[in-house]
Short mmCIF file of C-alpha atoms in Angstrom, two decimals:
data_model
loop_
_atom_site.label_atom_id
_atom_site.label_comp_id
_atom_site.label_asym_id
_atom_site.label_seq_id
_atom_site.Cartn_x
_atom_site.Cartn_y
_atom_site.Cartn_z
CA UNK A 1 0.22 -0.04 -0.20
CA UNK A 2 1.47 3.17 -1.04
CA UNK A 3 0.50 6.70 0.73
CA UNK A 4 1.02 10.57 -1.20
CA UNK A 5 1.56 12.87 1.38
CA UNK A 6 -0.09 16.06 0.11
CA UNK A 7 2.63 19.10 -1.26
CA UNK A 8 1.99 20.94 2.34
CA UNK A 9 3.15 17.31 4.67
CA UNK A 10 5.96 17.17 2.30
CA UNK A 11 6.97 20.89 2.50
CA UNK A 12 6.21 20.86 6.58
CA UNK A 13 8.82 17.70 6.54
CA UNK A 14 12.21 19.14 6.70
CA UNK A 15 10.79 21.59 9.21
CA UNK A 16 9.79 19.09 11.43
CA UNK A 17 12.95 16.60 10.67
CA UNK A 18 14.27 19.70 11.80
CA UNK A 19 12.79 21.21 14.67
CA UNK A 20 12.64 17.56 16.14
CA UNK A 21 16.79 16.68 15.64
CA UNK A 22 16.87 19.97 18.20
CA UNK A 23 15.00 19.00 20.36
CA UNK A 24 16.51 15.57 20.27
CA UNK A 25 19.55 17.21 20.67
CA UNK A 26 18.69 19.73 23.38
CA UNK A 27 17.32 17.74 25.65
CA UNK A 28 18.75 14.71 25.02
CA UNK A 29 22.80 15.42 26.13
CA UNK A 30 23.76 12.34 24.60
CA UNK A 31 25.92 10.55 21.80
CA UNK A 32 23.69 9.51 20.12
CA UNK A 33 21.40 12.53 20.32
CA UNK A 34 24.25 14.15 19.30
CA UNK A 35 24.45 11.49 15.95
CA UNK A 36 21.04 11.90 15.22
CA UNK A 37 21.14 16.17 14.68
CA UNK A 38 24.32 16.48 13.04
CA UNK A 39 22.76 14.00 10.17
CA UNK A 40 19.56 16.03 10.59
CA UNK A 41 20.72 19.48 9.87
CA UNK A 42 24.36 19.40 8.57
CA UNK A 43 24.38 23.23 8.67
CA UNK A 44 25.92 23.28 12.48
CA UNK A 45 28.58 25.95 12.31
CA UNK A 46 25.20 27.83 11.62
CA UNK A 47 23.63 26.97 14.44
CA UNK A 48 26.88 27.76 16.29
CA UNK A 49 27.21 30.94 15.28
CA UNK A 50 23.81 32.61 14.28
CA UNK A 51 21.51 30.81 16.26
CA UNK A 52 18.83 33.39 17.14
CA UNK A 53 18.73 33.83 13.05
CA UNK A 54 19.10 30.15 13.08
CA UNK A 55 15.58 29.80 14.59
CA UNK A 56 14.02 33.17 13.65
CA UNK A 57 14.97 31.65 9.77
CA UNK A 58 13.11 28.03 10.65
CA UNK A 59 10.21 29.50 11.75
CA UNK A 60 9.92 31.81 8.62
CA UNK A 61 11.00 28.82 6.62
CA UNK A 62 8.32 26.97 7.57
CA UNK A 63 5.50 29.62 7.79
CA UNK A 64 5.93 30.12 4.58
CA UNK A 65 5.69 25.93 3.25
CA UNK A 66 3.43 24.99 6.62
CA UNK A 67 1.63 28.31 7.73
CA UNK A 68 1.05 30.15 10.81
CA UNK A 69 0.64 27.33 13.04
CA UNK A 70 3.80 25.72 11.92
CA UNK A 71 5.58 29.07 11.95
CA UNK A 72 4.23 29.65 15.57
CA UNK A 73 5.42 25.80 16.95
CA UNK A 74 9.15 25.94 15.03
CA UNK A 75 9.18 28.96 16.73
CA UNK A 76 8.08 28.37 19.95
CA UNK A 77 10.13 25.29 20.09
CA UNK A 78 13.21 27.00 18.46
CA UNK A 79 13.05 29.66 21.33
CA UNK A 80 12.50 26.79 23.79
CA UNK A 81 16.14 25.11 22.56
CA UNK A 82 18.23 28.39 22.09
CA UNK A 83 17.16 28.97 26.56
CA UNK A 84 17.75 24.72 27.63
CA UNK A 85 21.35 26.31 25.31
CA UNK A 86 22.20 28.81 26.95
CA UNK A 87 21.88 26.70 30.30
CA UNK A 88 24.05 24.00 29.61
CA UNK A 89 26.41 26.05 28.48
CA UNK A 90 26.53 28.33 31.58
CA UNK A 91 26.62 24.54 33.95
CA UNK A 92 29.60 23.75 31.67
CA UNK A 93 31.04 27.07 32.50
CA UNK A 94 30.48 27.16 36.06
CA UNK A 95 31.74 22.91 36.78
CA UNK A 96 35.08 24.37 34.72
CA UNK A 97 35.24 27.12 36.70
CA UNK A 98 34.45 24.63 40.19
CA UNK A 99 37.41 21.97 38.47
CA UNK A 100 39.74 24.70 37.51
CA UNK A 101 39.55 26.43 41.07
CA UNK A 102 40.30 23.11 43.14
CA UNK A 103 43.74 23.22 40.65
CA UNK A 104 44.72 26.20 41.93
CA UNK A 105 43.78 25.60 45.67
CA UNK A 106 46.25 22.95 45.07
CA UNK A 107 48.64 25.24 42.78
CA UNK A 108 48.29 27.46 45.51
CA UNK A 109 49.47 25.23 48.33
CA UNK A 110 51.91 23.37 47.04
CA UNK A 111 53.44 27.59 45.81
CA UNK A 112 53.82 28.15 49.01
CA UNK A 113 55.02 25.68 50.58
CA UNK A 114 58.13 25.82 47.58
CA UNK A 115 58.71 29.31 49.18
CA UNK A 116 57.05 31.70 46.54
CA UNK A 117 55.57 34.65 47.75
CA UNK A 118 52.13 35.09 48.67
CA UNK A 119 51.86 37.46 45.63
CA UNK A 120 53.11 34.71 42.87
CA UNK A 121 50.75 31.86 44.40
CA UNK A 122 48.61 33.51 43.43
CA UNK A 123 48.82 34.58 40.53
CA UNK A 124 49.95 31.29 39.65
CA UNK A 125 46.23 29.74 40.69
CA UNK A 126 44.97 33.02 38.48
CA UNK A 127 46.05 31.89 35.56
CA UNK A 128 45.44 27.56 36.82
CA UNK A 129 41.74 29.38 37.10
CA UNK A 130 39.16 30.68 35.30
CA UNK A 131 35.44 32.59 35.27
CA UNK A 132 35.26 34.56 38.53
CA UNK A 133 37.57 32.56 40.94
CA UNK A 134 41.03 33.63 38.48
CA UNK A 135 39.26 36.75 38.57
CA UNK A 136 39.59 37.05 42.31
CA UNK A 137 43.07 35.13 42.75
CA UNK A 138 44.29 38.43 40.20
CA UNK A 139 43.10 40.32 42.37
CA UNK A 140 43.84 38.88 45.11
CA UNK A 141 47.57 38.99 43.80
CA UNK A 142 47.56 42.68 43.32
CA UNK A 143 46.03 43.57 46.37
CA UNK A 144 49.43 41.86 47.85
CA UNK A 145 51.54 43.47 45.66
CA UNK A 146 50.01 46.87 45.91
CA UNK A 147 49.16 46.03 49.85
CA UNK A 148 45.59 46.59 49.32
CA UNK A 149 43.04 43.71 51.24
CA UNK A 150 43.35 40.36 50.23
CA UNK A 151 40.28 39.19 51.64
CA UNK A 152 38.08 42.00 50.44
CA UNK A 153 39.82 40.76 47.24
CA UNK A 154 38.30 37.47 47.16
CA UNK A 155 35.17 38.06 49.13
CA UNK A 156 33.61 40.32 45.80
CA UNK A 157 34.65 37.66 43.45
CA UNK A 158 32.94 35.33 45.64
CA UNK A 159 29.23 37.05 44.24
CA UNK A 160 29.53 35.99 40.84
CA UNK A 161 31.46 32.83 40.93
CA UNK A 162 29.75 29.34 40.87
CA UNK A 163 32.38 28.77 43.91
CA UNK A 164 31.35 31.45 46.03
CA UNK A 165 31.99 28.93 49.73
CA UNK A 166 35.37 28.18 48.03
CA UNK A 167 36.40 31.78 47.60
CA UNK A 168 35.40 32.78 50.81
CA UNK A 169 37.12 29.38 52.68
CA UNK A 170 40.19 30.96 50.81
CA UNK A 171 39.28 34.81 52.04
CA UNK A 172 38.89 32.79 55.71
CA UNK A 173 42.17 31.87 55.90
CA UNK A 174 44.15 34.65 54.35
CA UNK A 175 42.15 36.59 56.70
CA UNK A 176 43.44 34.20 59.80
CA UNK A 177 46.73 32.76 58.37
CA UNK A 178 48.13 36.57 58.69
CA UNK A 179 46.16 37.80 61.76
CA UNK A 180 47.67 34.82 64.11
CA UNK A 181 50.92 34.48 61.53
CA UNK A 182 49.79 30.23 61.33
CA UNK A 183 51.12 29.06 57.71
CA UNK A 184 48.72 29.52 55.17
CA UNK A 185 49.63 26.34 52.81
CA UNK A 186 48.62 24.08 55.02
CA UNK A 187 44.58 25.58 55.75
CA UNK A 188 44.75 26.02 51.68
CA UNK A 189 45.08 22.05 51.15
CA UNK A 190 42.27 21.63 53.88
CA UNK A 191 40.46 23.74 51.58
CA UNK A 192 41.28 21.88 47.91
CA UNK A 193 40.89 18.59 50.08
CA UNK A 194 37.27 20.02 50.62
CA UNK A 195 37.21 20.92 47.00
CA UNK A 196 37.55 17.95 45.87
CA UNK A 197 35.65 15.61 48.27
CA UNK A 198 32.16 18.30 46.89
CA UNK A 199 33.44 18.04 43.41
CA UNK A 200 33.28 13.94 43.61
CA UNK A 201 29.69 14.48 45.69
CA UNK A 202 28.49 16.76 42.23
CA UNK A 203 29.77 14.09 39.67
CA UNK A 204 27.60 11.38 41.65
CA UNK A 205 24.81 14.12 41.84
CA UNK A 206 25.26 14.88 38.13
CA UNK A 207 25.39 11.18 37.13
CA UNK A 208 22.40 10.33 38.61
CA UNK A 209 19.85 12.81 37.38
CA UNK A 210 21.53 11.81 33.74
CA UNK A 211 18.25 8.89 33.56
CA UNK A 212 15.85 11.77 34.39
CA UNK A 213 16.89 14.00 31.89
CA UNK A 214 16.97 11.55 29.20
CA UNK A 215 14.29 10.56 30.45
CA UNK A 216 11.16 13.71 30.44
CA UNK A 217 13.68 14.78 26.50
CA UNK A 218 12.30 11.29 25.16
CA UNK A 219 8.72 11.40 26.41
CA UNK A 220 8.85 14.77 24.61
CA UNK A 221 9.30 13.76 21.10
CA UNK A 222 6.92 10.51 21.65
CA UNK A 223 4.36 12.86 19.74
CA UNK A 224 6.66 12.99 16.83
CA UNK A 225 6.52 9.63 16.52
CA UNK A 226 3.08 9.43 16.60
CA UNK A 227 2.36 11.38 14.19
CA UNK A 228 4.54 9.71 11.94
CA UNK A 229 2.10 6.05 12.97
CA UNK A 230 -0.35 7.82 11.80
CA UNK A 231 0.74 9.39 8.83
CA UNK A 232 1.71 5.79 7.76
CA UNK A 233 -1.73 4.08 8.81
CA UNK A 234 -2.46 6.82 6.15
CA UNK A 235 -4.43 8.98 8.14
CA UNK A 236 -2.77 13.32 7.47
CA UNK A 237 -2.47 14.29 11.31
CA UNK A 238 -0.39 17.37 8.91
CA UNK A 239 -3.29 18.56 7.71
CA UNK A 240 -5.94 18.60 11.04
CA UNK A 241 -3.41 19.91 13.47
CA UNK A 242 -2.19 22.50 10.63
CA UNK A 243 -5.22 23.80 8.92
CA UNK A 244 -7.77 23.53 10.77
CA UNK A 245 -9.14 25.20 13.83
CA UNK A 246 -9.85 22.89 16.49
CA UNK A 247 -6.67 21.04 15.48
CA UNK A 248 -4.23 24.39 15.36
CA UNK A 249 -5.34 24.64 18.31
CA UNK A 250 -4.50 20.76 20.14
CA UNK A 251 -1.37 21.68 18.44
CA UNK A 252 -0.86 24.77 20.21
CA UNK A 253 -2.10 23.76 23.45
CA UNK A 254 -0.12 20.18 23.44
CA UNK A 255 3.56 21.88 21.92
CA UNK A 256 2.86 24.56 24.64
CA UNK A 257 2.22 21.94 27.93
CA UNK A 258 5.35 19.45 26.45
CA UNK A 259 7.64 22.94 27.25
CA UNK A 260 5.86 23.48 30.49
CA UNK A 261 6.69 20.04 31.08
CA UNK A 262 10.34 19.73 30.20
CA UNK A 263 10.18 23.43 32.28
CA UNK A 264 8.99 21.94 35.33
CA UNK A 265 11.43 18.68 34.69
CA UNK A 266 14.28 21.07 34.56
CA UNK A 267 13.33 22.98 37.41
CA UNK A 268 13.31 19.47 39.49
CA UNK A 269 16.38 18.70 38.22
CA UNK A 270 17.78 21.61 38.97
CA UNK A 271 16.33 22.01 42.54
CA UNK A 272 18.01 17.77 43.25
CA UNK A 273 21.01 18.80 41.91
CA UNK A 274 21.24 21.58 44.39
CA UNK A 275 20.37 19.71 47.93
#
């Protein structure tokens, strides 16, 4: 039995596949998801350099090929994908800053134990650190050279850092050790040990949360499988969803609930990761 798709269904198929690829890449952060999105979207450079223009172009193409409903749905899905993409970039930057901060604290302790001056040791830590932690160490090194307030410089950087406790702990160690004359290297080494233990805990939590994230992503893209199954059985779900008032309302409501479910799941995962 052959199934002949109407022109609008055939025209809308590339936009639907593109939206599906972006959704799989965003909500299923696995190697399989990356391969699927790469195979479907052969313009990763456009997506990487101009994601907003890519989404606007995809929604405009969907508008011309499939009508206003499809254009709106692709725009909504693209906006959600961009938001999730930015969130993942922020999480990766925070994870990198936390990892490099622990290494910087270990290097700071080693440099102090080797007899380097506090300013030189902080400069080495600033080179190893990234983000607000690296900037805070650099400002603290400058404060040491100029005779400024080192703990205040570290505390100021803690507000924007992914590891504020580590910077505040370093500031407390510096203040206490400078006041009592105790060895700063030992205190910083204990701080680095605590940071390593916290990093291990975070990795364990992320491993536990990978399953719920993948499950939520798969559930989000299951409706697309239902559409393909209905088309394979000879029905015409694309026309009903895009070109009838009731179908359009169902499509908008369904996509809205789907995105709401993804946002709610992401919120639950974030809260679980913070606990």
